[in-house]
Amino acid sequence: MQDYLKGLNERQREAVITTEGPLMIIAGAGSGKTKVLTTRIAHLMNKGVDAFNILALTFTNKAAAEMKERVEHILANREARNLYIGTFHSVFARILRAEAHRLGYPNAFTIYDTDDAKSVVKAVTNELNLDVQHYKPNAVYNRISGAKNALVGAKEYMADYYLQQEDMRANRPMIGHIYDAYQKRCFKNGAMDFDDLLFKMYELLKTFPEVLHKYQHKFKYILIDEYQDTNPAQYEIIKLLGAVSENVCVVGDDAQSIYSFRGATIQNILQFQKDYDEVKVIKLEQNYRSTQTILNIANEVIKNNKGQIPKTLFTENSAGEKIKLVRTMTDNDEGKFVADQIQEMRLRNHFKNKEFAILYRTNAQSRSFEESLRRANIPYTIYGGISFYQRKEIKDYIAYLRIIVNPKDEEALKRIINYPVRGIGKTSVDRAILAANERNISMWEVLTDAAASGFRAGTLQAIEEFVLMIKSFHSMLGSKNAYDVAFHVGKQTAFVKELFNDKSTEGVQRYENVQELLNSIKEFTETPASEESGEVGDKSLGAYLQQITLLTDSDQKDPDADTVKLMTIHAAKGLEFPVVFVGGLEEGLFPNAMSINTRDELEEERRLFYVAITRAKGRLYLTYANTRYKFGQLQQADASRFIEEIPAEYLDKSFAGGGVKNQGSSKLMGSAFERMNRGFGGTEKSEKSFVSTLIGGNGKPKETAHTPSANFVPSDVSKLEEGMRVEHQKFGFGNVVKLEGSSHNPVATIKFDANGEKKIMLNYAKLMIV
Ligand code: ATP
Ligand code: MG
């Protein structure tokens, strides 16, 4: 038996080795679903399946990176980098980069984040002469997002009787028109928003049979983690891609479905079984993560939900400690209690910071924990909150870079056309936008032919200078890497200098952030695509932008850093920690006041609580405060009803006043209306989960493998000269054609006998001069 199969239980093993045909694993938290998925990938590759033929979709980039690492570890080689593995959004973005032209988008399309998208919504709402106070961009954007995730296009939206009725009732009958105008504007700007990455992917596969055929044959094995949270768009795409091979393996837990309300929870799981003739279903029942006590209360809590797939979950782990229930007077006391406990456990039990997680229902709750931790000098990392790339100065800088790569990008253009001030005021910008709309061309095209649009002489000159500048930047793209272009832009545009001259505390911080951005671009250009072979990969500005646009806040943080982790429960999905604090267990907060009006909403909150509890391996604290500031007012709070659902025998109330005081398509396709109202609407999730970096293989053809010669010893590469003959540990023999790059990061172009010409970073490469 293969080593990697040894540690698995019988069912897990069966799930790993059943490689052919549709397979569904439905099992409770901590039963090894993700472990099975990872081992399965390793098993497939071990059986000889080419990494290029495996598509694995995970919920976060972090999960994808971990999976890759574990596969590499099991197989002890780097082939795993060729896997297509990542979030739905990152993988589809990558495919769309190659195919978007078929849909009329530039392949170098811009990805709009939610800020960009809302700004476009606002602009088109204004242009339609609608009141943005009434048609709030945020609300309209969420409605559009919900539609796209249910695969409802603008035309379909406007034609759907029920959706129209809904909008009428909400007194916002024009949302469909805004949607239509928004979509057209994004198209004109050569931009897609996060939801388009799914929506357009679906359109691509539906419209172009040859593309569908290509990817159906490429992805012979498809694996999906956290299947319970896929939305209709994702579901339909998987169905299309898997239709030929039918080797689709999904793992999930209906009890952990936390991104859908209104009865949608088990729909896609049930539907999966109907989509194929013979779906093999495997249930995993042993939990390896948590103590018996933690598992017992999780089971007790989730029992209160009616619509669950029956499952048993047991563990052979020890009973462990009781769950600590803690009531404090105020939210600040709650923060202080948690910090004190962490301090104590560090001293007494030698826990490391990174073994603690503090979980909460809403981002705003992080403040009191943060303050207490800071006061106690305990290092921590907050996931969520404002990301580096959302800061104004960073967005400004990146807007310049975006416009160079895709001049049609109107959002970027509007951001920087008069920043720093160059005499192109708001009136002129409005005029340019108007002219663009009238002539149905992009704003950039208007600017390049500004003389035709009747600008005043002074403005005209400023525009012409601006256009010339951007064009000169653009001309660097072919020959310069991302850093060189970005650095040049910073120097030429004077806005970095402006930041530098601002000596206020915020100004200094902003300048440092810009420096940090440049550092990270430099790092990008100096890190090879493959650390093993040292192969350079694409270091262009376009490649850089593609990589960062889908980066989430949490991707920028080192998960191994020895810090206490603070995050919402949504963000904690799939993770585990030795000690978990769940804060704010108060009525109105958790369950949230927004989500207690129907049984379905409440059940979703309960599933969220179930997810929170089951993140804990050994110790679990549930905390709540008597009073808490809400909307600037001190409010009394009752204990959460979820606390009452935990049998007293499992609870330890001896802590700090602990105790409860106050009691208080297929079928899935359906009509547009049904699809949208099945609860797959993109409200919270479109902001939180759908941003991610592009991780995955490089999409290049398979290389000819090379086994290094017996006497292979890497040489001192500083002795390398053009014309020399070398052996590369992976690409084999070849001749050095050219040496370039800086002295601290030299790059060689080598023509390999069996693998053609490649650029290699010498700091990383293992080369022997022969
Ligand atoms: P969740 O529902 O929270 O995503 P999961 O079902 O994906 O959980 P995993 O994260 O894969 O569960 O596994 C939970 C923990 O149990 C991990 O630490 C994993 O390494 C461990 N584990 C899983 N299977 C086994 C096994 N057969 N032997 C020992 N440990 C195991
Ligand atoms: Mg998992």
Short mmCIF file of N, CA and C in Angstrom, two decimals, residues 507-618:
data_model
loop_
_atom_site.label_atom_id
_atom_site.label_comp_id
_atom_site.label_asym_id
_atom_site.label_seq_id
_atom_site.Cartn_x
_atom_site.Cartn_y
_atom_site.Cartn_z
N GLY A 507 0.93 61.54 5.94
CA GLY A 507 1.69 61.70 4.70
C GLY A 507 2.89 60.77 4.68
N VAL A 508 3.58 60.71 5.80
CA VAL A 508 4.76 59.84 5.89
C VAL A 508 4.33 58.38 5.71
N GLN A 509 3.23 58.04 6.36
CA GLN A 509 2.70 56.68 6.23
C GLN A 509 2.36 56.36 4.78
N ARG A 510 1.74 57.32 4.11
CA ARG A 510 1.36 57.09 2.71
C ARG A 510 2.60 56.89 1.84
N TYR A 511 3.62 57.71 2.11
CA TYR A 511 4.84 57.58 1.32
C TYR A 511 5.47 56.20 1.55
N GLU A 512 5.45 55.78 2.81
CA GLU A 512 6.01 54.46 3.12
C GLU A 512 5.21 53.34 2.45
N ASN A 513 3.91 53.53 2.39
CA ASN A 513 3.09 52.52 1.72
C ASN A 513 3.45 52.40 0.25
N VAL A 514 3.68 53.56 -0.38
CA VAL A 514 4.05 53.55 -1.79
C VAL A 514 5.39 52.85 -1.97
N GLN A 515 6.33 53.14 -1.07
CA GLN A 515 7.62 52.45 -1.13
C GLN A 515 7.44 50.94 -0.98
N GLU A 516 6.53 50.60 -0.08
CA GLU A 516 6.26 49.18 0.16
C GLU A 516 5.68 48.52 -1.10
N LEU A 517 4.84 49.27 -1.78
CA LEU A 517 4.28 48.75 -3.03
C LEU A 517 5.41 48.48 -4.02
N LEU A 518 6.30 49.48 -4.17
CA LEU A 518 7.41 49.30 -5.11
C LEU A 518 8.28 48.11 -4.71
N ASN A 519 8.50 47.97 -3.40
CA ASN A 519 9.27 46.81 -2.94
C ASN A 519 8.62 45.51 -3.36
N SER A 520 7.29 45.48 -3.21
CA SER A 520 6.61 44.23 -3.53
C SER A 520 6.65 43.96 -5.04
N ILE A 521 6.64 45.03 -5.84
CA ILE A 521 6.74 44.81 -7.29
C ILE A 521 8.14 44.30 -7.63
N LYS A 522 9.11 44.87 -6.93
CA LYS A 522 10.49 44.43 -7.15
C LYS A 522 10.61 42.95 -6.80
N GLU A 523 10.03 42.60 -5.69
CA GLU A 523 10.08 41.21 -5.27
C GLU A 523 9.43 40.30 -6.31
N PHE A 524 8.31 40.79 -6.84
CA PHE A 524 7.63 40.01 -7.89
C PHE A 524 8.56 39.78 -9.08
N THR A 525 9.27 40.82 -9.50
CA THR A 525 10.10 40.66 -10.69
C THR A 525 11.36 39.83 -10.40
N GLU A 526 11.72 39.74 -9.13
CA GLU A 526 12.95 39.02 -8.83
C GLU A 526 12.72 37.63 -8.24
N THR A 527 11.48 37.22 -8.21
CA THR A 527 11.20 35.86 -7.75
C THR A 527 10.81 35.04 -8.97
N PRO A 528 11.47 33.93 -9.18
CA PRO A 528 11.13 33.15 -10.38
C PRO A 528 9.75 32.51 -10.27
N ALA A 529 9.17 32.20 -11.42
CA ALA A 529 7.87 31.53 -11.41
C ALA A 529 7.99 30.19 -10.72
N SER A 530 9.12 29.56 -10.88
CA SER A 530 9.36 28.29 -10.19
C SER A 530 10.65 28.42 -9.41
N GLU A 531 10.57 28.26 -8.10
CA GLU A 531 11.78 28.39 -7.30
C GLU A 531 12.72 27.23 -7.52
N GLU A 532 12.17 26.11 -7.95
CA GLU A 532 12.99 24.93 -8.13
C GLU A 532 13.91 25.08 -9.33
N SER A 533 13.33 25.48 -10.47
CA SER A 533 14.13 25.53 -11.68
C SER A 533 14.73 26.90 -11.90
N GLY A 534 14.23 27.89 -11.20
CA GLY A 534 14.71 29.25 -11.39
C GLY A 534 14.16 29.91 -12.63
N GLU A 535 13.23 29.25 -13.30
CA GLU A 535 12.68 29.83 -14.53
C GLU A 535 11.97 31.14 -14.22
N VAL A 536 12.28 32.16 -15.01
CA VAL A 536 11.82 33.51 -14.70
C VAL A 536 10.31 33.65 -14.73
N GLY A 537 9.70 33.21 -15.83
CA GLY A 537 8.26 33.41 -15.98
C GLY A 537 7.94 34.81 -16.45
N ASP A 538 6.68 35.13 -16.54
CA ASP A 538 6.23 36.41 -17.07
C ASP A 538 6.37 37.49 -16.00
N LYS A 539 7.23 38.45 -16.24
CA LYS A 539 7.46 39.51 -15.24
C LYS A 539 6.92 40.85 -15.73
N SER A 540 6.02 40.80 -16.69
CA SER A 540 5.50 42.05 -17.25
C SER A 540 4.56 42.71 -16.26
N LEU A 541 4.27 43.96 -16.52
CA LEU A 541 3.34 44.70 -15.68
C LEU A 541 1.96 44.04 -15.70
N GLY A 542 1.57 43.56 -16.88
CA GLY A 542 0.27 42.88 -16.99
C GLY A 542 0.20 41.68 -16.06
N ALA A 543 1.27 40.89 -16.03
CA ALA A 543 1.29 39.70 -15.18
C ALA A 543 1.23 40.10 -13.72
N TYR A 544 1.91 41.18 -13.39
CA TYR A 544 1.89 41.64 -12.00
C TYR A 544 0.48 42.05 -11.57
N LEU A 545 -0.16 42.84 -12.41
CA LEU A 545 -1.50 43.32 -12.07
C LEU A 545 -2.48 42.17 -11.91
N GLN A 546 -2.33 41.21 -12.81
CA GLN A 546 -3.21 40.04 -12.74
C GLN A 546 -3.04 39.36 -11.39
N GLN A 547 -1.82 39.29 -10.93
CA GLN A 547 -1.58 38.59 -9.68
C GLN A 547 -2.16 39.32 -8.48
N ILE A 548 -2.04 40.65 -8.48
CA ILE A 548 -2.49 41.35 -7.28
C ILE A 548 -3.97 41.64 -7.21
N THR A 549 -4.63 41.70 -8.37
CA THR A 549 -6.02 42.15 -8.32
C THR A 549 -6.88 41.21 -7.50
N LEU A 550 -6.54 39.94 -7.52
CA LEU A 550 -7.38 38.98 -6.81
C LEU A 550 -6.84 38.62 -5.44
N LEU A 551 -5.92 39.45 -5.00
CA LEU A 551 -5.31 39.18 -3.70
C LEU A 551 -6.24 39.60 -2.57
N THR A 552 -6.43 38.74 -1.60
CA THR A 552 -7.21 39.19 -0.45
C THR A 552 -6.28 39.67 0.63
N ASP A 553 -6.90 40.31 1.54
CA ASP A 553 -6.19 40.77 2.70
C ASP A 553 -5.45 39.61 3.37
N SER A 554 -6.16 38.49 3.55
CA SER A 554 -5.55 37.39 4.28
C SER A 554 -4.41 36.74 3.51
N ASP A 555 -4.44 36.86 2.17
CA ASP A 555 -3.35 36.27 1.40
C ASP A 555 -2.04 37.00 1.65
N GLN A 556 -2.15 38.23 2.09
CA GLN A 556 -0.93 39.00 2.31
C GLN A 556 -0.35 38.75 3.68
N LYS A 557 -1.03 37.92 4.44
CA LYS A 557 -0.55 37.69 5.79
C LYS A 557 0.01 36.28 5.91
N ASP A 558 1.06 36.17 6.65
CA ASP A 558 1.72 34.89 6.78
C ASP A 558 0.98 34.04 7.83
N PRO A 559 0.32 32.96 7.40
CA PRO A 559 -0.47 32.18 8.34
C PRO A 559 0.40 31.50 9.41
N ASP A 560 1.68 31.35 9.13
CA ASP A 560 2.55 30.69 10.10
C ASP A 560 3.14 31.64 11.13
N ALA A 561 2.92 32.93 10.92
CA ALA A 561 3.48 33.89 11.87
C ALA A 561 2.94 33.58 13.26
N ASP A 562 3.77 33.78 14.28
CA ASP A 562 3.33 33.43 15.63
C ASP A 562 2.50 34.56 16.23
N THR A 563 1.28 34.66 15.73
CA THR A 563 0.38 35.71 16.20
C THR A 563 -0.99 35.11 16.49
N VAL A 564 -1.72 35.73 17.40
CA VAL A 564 -3.11 35.35 17.63
C VAL A 564 -3.91 35.76 16.40
N LYS A 565 -4.81 34.89 15.94
CA LYS A 565 -5.56 35.20 14.74
C LYS A 565 -6.97 35.69 15.09
N LEU A 566 -7.33 36.82 14.52
CA LEU A 566 -8.67 37.38 14.72
C LEU A 566 -9.41 37.37 13.39
N MET A 567 -10.58 36.81 13.35
CA MET A 567 -11.32 36.84 12.09
C MET A 567 -12.80 36.56 12.30
N THR A 568 -13.59 36.86 11.27
CA THR A 568 -15.00 36.52 11.36
C THR A 568 -15.14 35.00 11.20
N ILE A 569 -16.28 34.50 11.62
CA ILE A 569 -16.50 33.06 11.49
C ILE A 569 -16.51 32.67 10.02
N HIS A 570 -17.08 33.54 9.18
CA HIS A 570 -17.09 33.24 7.74
C HIS A 570 -15.68 32.97 7.23
N ALA A 571 -14.74 33.77 7.71
CA ALA A 571 -13.37 33.64 7.21
C ALA A 571 -12.66 32.44 7.80
N ALA A 572 -13.23 31.86 8.86
CA ALA A 572 -12.55 30.77 9.56
C ALA A 572 -12.90 29.40 8.99
N LYS A 573 -13.77 29.40 8.01
CA LYS A 573 -14.23 28.14 7.43
C LYS A 573 -13.05 27.24 7.02
N GLY A 574 -13.13 25.98 7.39
CA GLY A 574 -12.09 25.03 6.99
C GLY A 574 -10.85 25.03 7.87
N LEU A 575 -10.70 26.05 8.73
CA LEU A 575 -9.48 26.15 9.55
C LEU A 575 -9.65 25.43 10.89
N GLU A 576 -8.56 25.26 11.61
CA GLU A 576 -8.63 24.68 12.96
C GLU A 576 -7.56 25.29 13.85
N PHE A 577 -7.87 25.40 15.15
CA PHE A 577 -6.95 25.99 16.12
C PHE A 577 -7.06 25.24 17.45
N PRO A 578 -5.95 25.12 18.17
CA PRO A 578 -6.01 24.45 19.47
C PRO A 578 -6.95 25.15 20.46
N VAL A 579 -6.95 26.48 20.48
CA VAL A 579 -7.83 27.20 21.40
C VAL A 579 -8.66 28.21 20.62
N VAL A 580 -9.98 28.17 20.81
CA VAL A 580 -10.84 29.10 20.09
C VAL A 580 -11.72 29.88 21.07
N PHE A 581 -11.76 31.19 20.88
CA PHE A 581 -12.70 32.05 21.59
C PHE A 581 -13.77 32.48 20.60
N VAL A 582 -15.02 32.27 20.96
CA VAL A 582 -16.09 32.82 20.12
C VAL A 582 -16.73 33.95 20.92
N GLY A 583 -16.64 35.16 20.40
CA GLY A 583 -17.07 36.33 21.15
C GLY A 583 -18.46 36.82 20.77
N GLY A 584 -19.02 37.67 21.62
CA GLY A 584 -20.27 38.36 21.29
C GLY A 584 -21.48 37.45 21.15
N LEU A 585 -21.56 36.44 22.02
CA LEU A 585 -22.74 35.55 21.93
C LEU A 585 -23.94 36.21 22.59
N GLU A 586 -24.47 37.19 21.89
CA GLU A 586 -25.60 37.96 22.42
C GLU A 586 -26.73 37.99 21.40
N GLU A 587 -27.94 38.00 21.92
CA GLU A 587 -29.09 38.13 21.03
C GLU A 587 -28.95 39.44 20.26
N GLY A 588 -29.21 39.39 18.98
CA GLY A 588 -29.11 40.61 18.18
C GLY A 588 -27.77 40.71 17.47
N LEU A 589 -26.76 40.12 18.11
CA LEU A 589 -25.45 40.13 17.49
C LEU A 589 -25.18 38.76 16.87
N PHE A 590 -25.43 37.71 17.67
CA PHE A 590 -25.25 36.35 17.20
C PHE A 590 -26.24 35.45 17.91
N PRO A 591 -27.40 35.09 17.39
CA PRO A 591 -27.82 35.37 16.02
C PRO A 591 -28.00 36.87 15.78
N ASN A 592 -27.68 37.25 14.57
CA ASN A 592 -27.74 38.64 14.20
C ASN A 592 -29.18 39.12 14.00
N ALA A 593 -29.43 40.36 14.46
CA ALA A 593 -30.79 40.91 14.37
C ALA A 593 -31.32 40.90 12.94
N MET A 594 -30.39 40.97 11.97
CA MET A 594 -30.81 41.00 10.56
C MET A 594 -31.30 39.62 10.11
N SER A 595 -30.98 38.60 10.87
CA SER A 595 -31.22 37.25 10.39
C SER A 595 -32.03 36.39 11.35
N ILE A 596 -33.06 36.98 11.95
CA ILE A 596 -33.86 36.15 12.85
C ILE A 596 -35.34 36.21 12.49
N ASN A 597 -35.62 36.64 11.28
CA ASN A 597 -37.02 36.83 10.93
C ASN A 597 -37.69 35.59 10.38
N THR A 598 -36.91 34.67 9.87
CA THR A 598 -37.51 33.44 9.38
C THR A 598 -36.70 32.26 9.91
N ARG A 599 -37.29 31.09 9.83
CA ARG A 599 -36.61 29.89 10.29
C ARG A 599 -35.31 29.67 9.49
N ASP A 600 -35.41 29.89 8.17
CA ASP A 600 -34.24 29.65 7.35
C ASP A 600 -33.08 30.56 7.74
N GLU A 601 -33.40 31.81 8.00
CA GLU A 601 -32.34 32.74 8.40
C GLU A 601 -31.70 32.30 9.72
N LEU A 602 -32.56 31.95 10.64
CA LEU A 602 -32.06 31.54 11.95
C LEU A 602 -31.21 30.27 11.83
N GLU A 603 -31.66 29.36 10.98
CA GLU A 603 -30.89 28.13 10.81
C GLU A 603 -29.52 28.41 10.22
N GLU A 604 -29.46 29.41 9.36
CA GLU A 604 -28.15 29.78 8.80
C GLU A 604 -27.23 30.33 9.88
N GLU A 605 -27.80 31.12 10.78
CA GLU A 605 -27.01 31.63 11.91
C GLU A 605 -26.52 30.47 12.77
N ARG A 606 -27.38 29.48 12.95
CA ARG A 606 -27.00 28.34 13.78
C ARG A 606 -25.87 27.54 13.11
N ARG A 607 -25.95 27.42 11.80
CA ARG A 607 -24.86 26.73 11.09
C ARG A 607 -23.55 27.48 11.28
N LEU A 608 -23.68 28.80 11.31
CA LEU A 608 -22.50 29.63 11.53
C LEU A 608 -21.92 29.35 12.92
N PHE A 609 -22.80 29.19 13.87
CA PHE A 609 -22.34 28.87 15.22
C PHE A 609 -21.67 27.50 15.24
N TYR A 610 -22.26 26.58 14.49
CA TYR A 610 -21.69 25.23 14.38
C TYR A 610 -20.27 25.30 13.78
N VAL A 611 -20.10 26.10 12.74
CA VAL A 611 -18.78 26.27 12.14
C VAL A 611 -17.81 26.82 13.18
N ALA A 612 -18.27 27.81 13.95
CA ALA A 612 -17.39 28.44 14.94
C ALA A 612 -16.90 27.41 15.97
N ILE A 613 -17.85 26.66 16.52
CA ILE A 613 -17.51 25.68 17.56
C ILE A 613 -16.51 24.65 17.03
N THR A 614 -16.78 24.19 15.81
CA THR A 614 -15.99 23.07 15.29
C THR A 614 -14.61 23.47 14.78
N ARG A 615 -14.24 24.75 14.92
CA ARG A 615 -12.86 25.13 14.58
C ARG A 615 -11.91 24.74 15.70
N ALA A 616 -12.47 24.48 16.90
CA ALA A 616 -11.63 24.25 18.08
C ALA A 616 -11.16 22.81 18.17
N LYS A 617 -9.89 22.64 18.46
CA LYS A 617 -9.38 21.29 18.64
C LYS A 617 -9.49 20.89 20.12
N GLY A 618 -8.97 21.74 21.01
CA GLY A 618 -8.88 21.33 22.41
C GLY A 618 -9.73 22.15 23.36
#
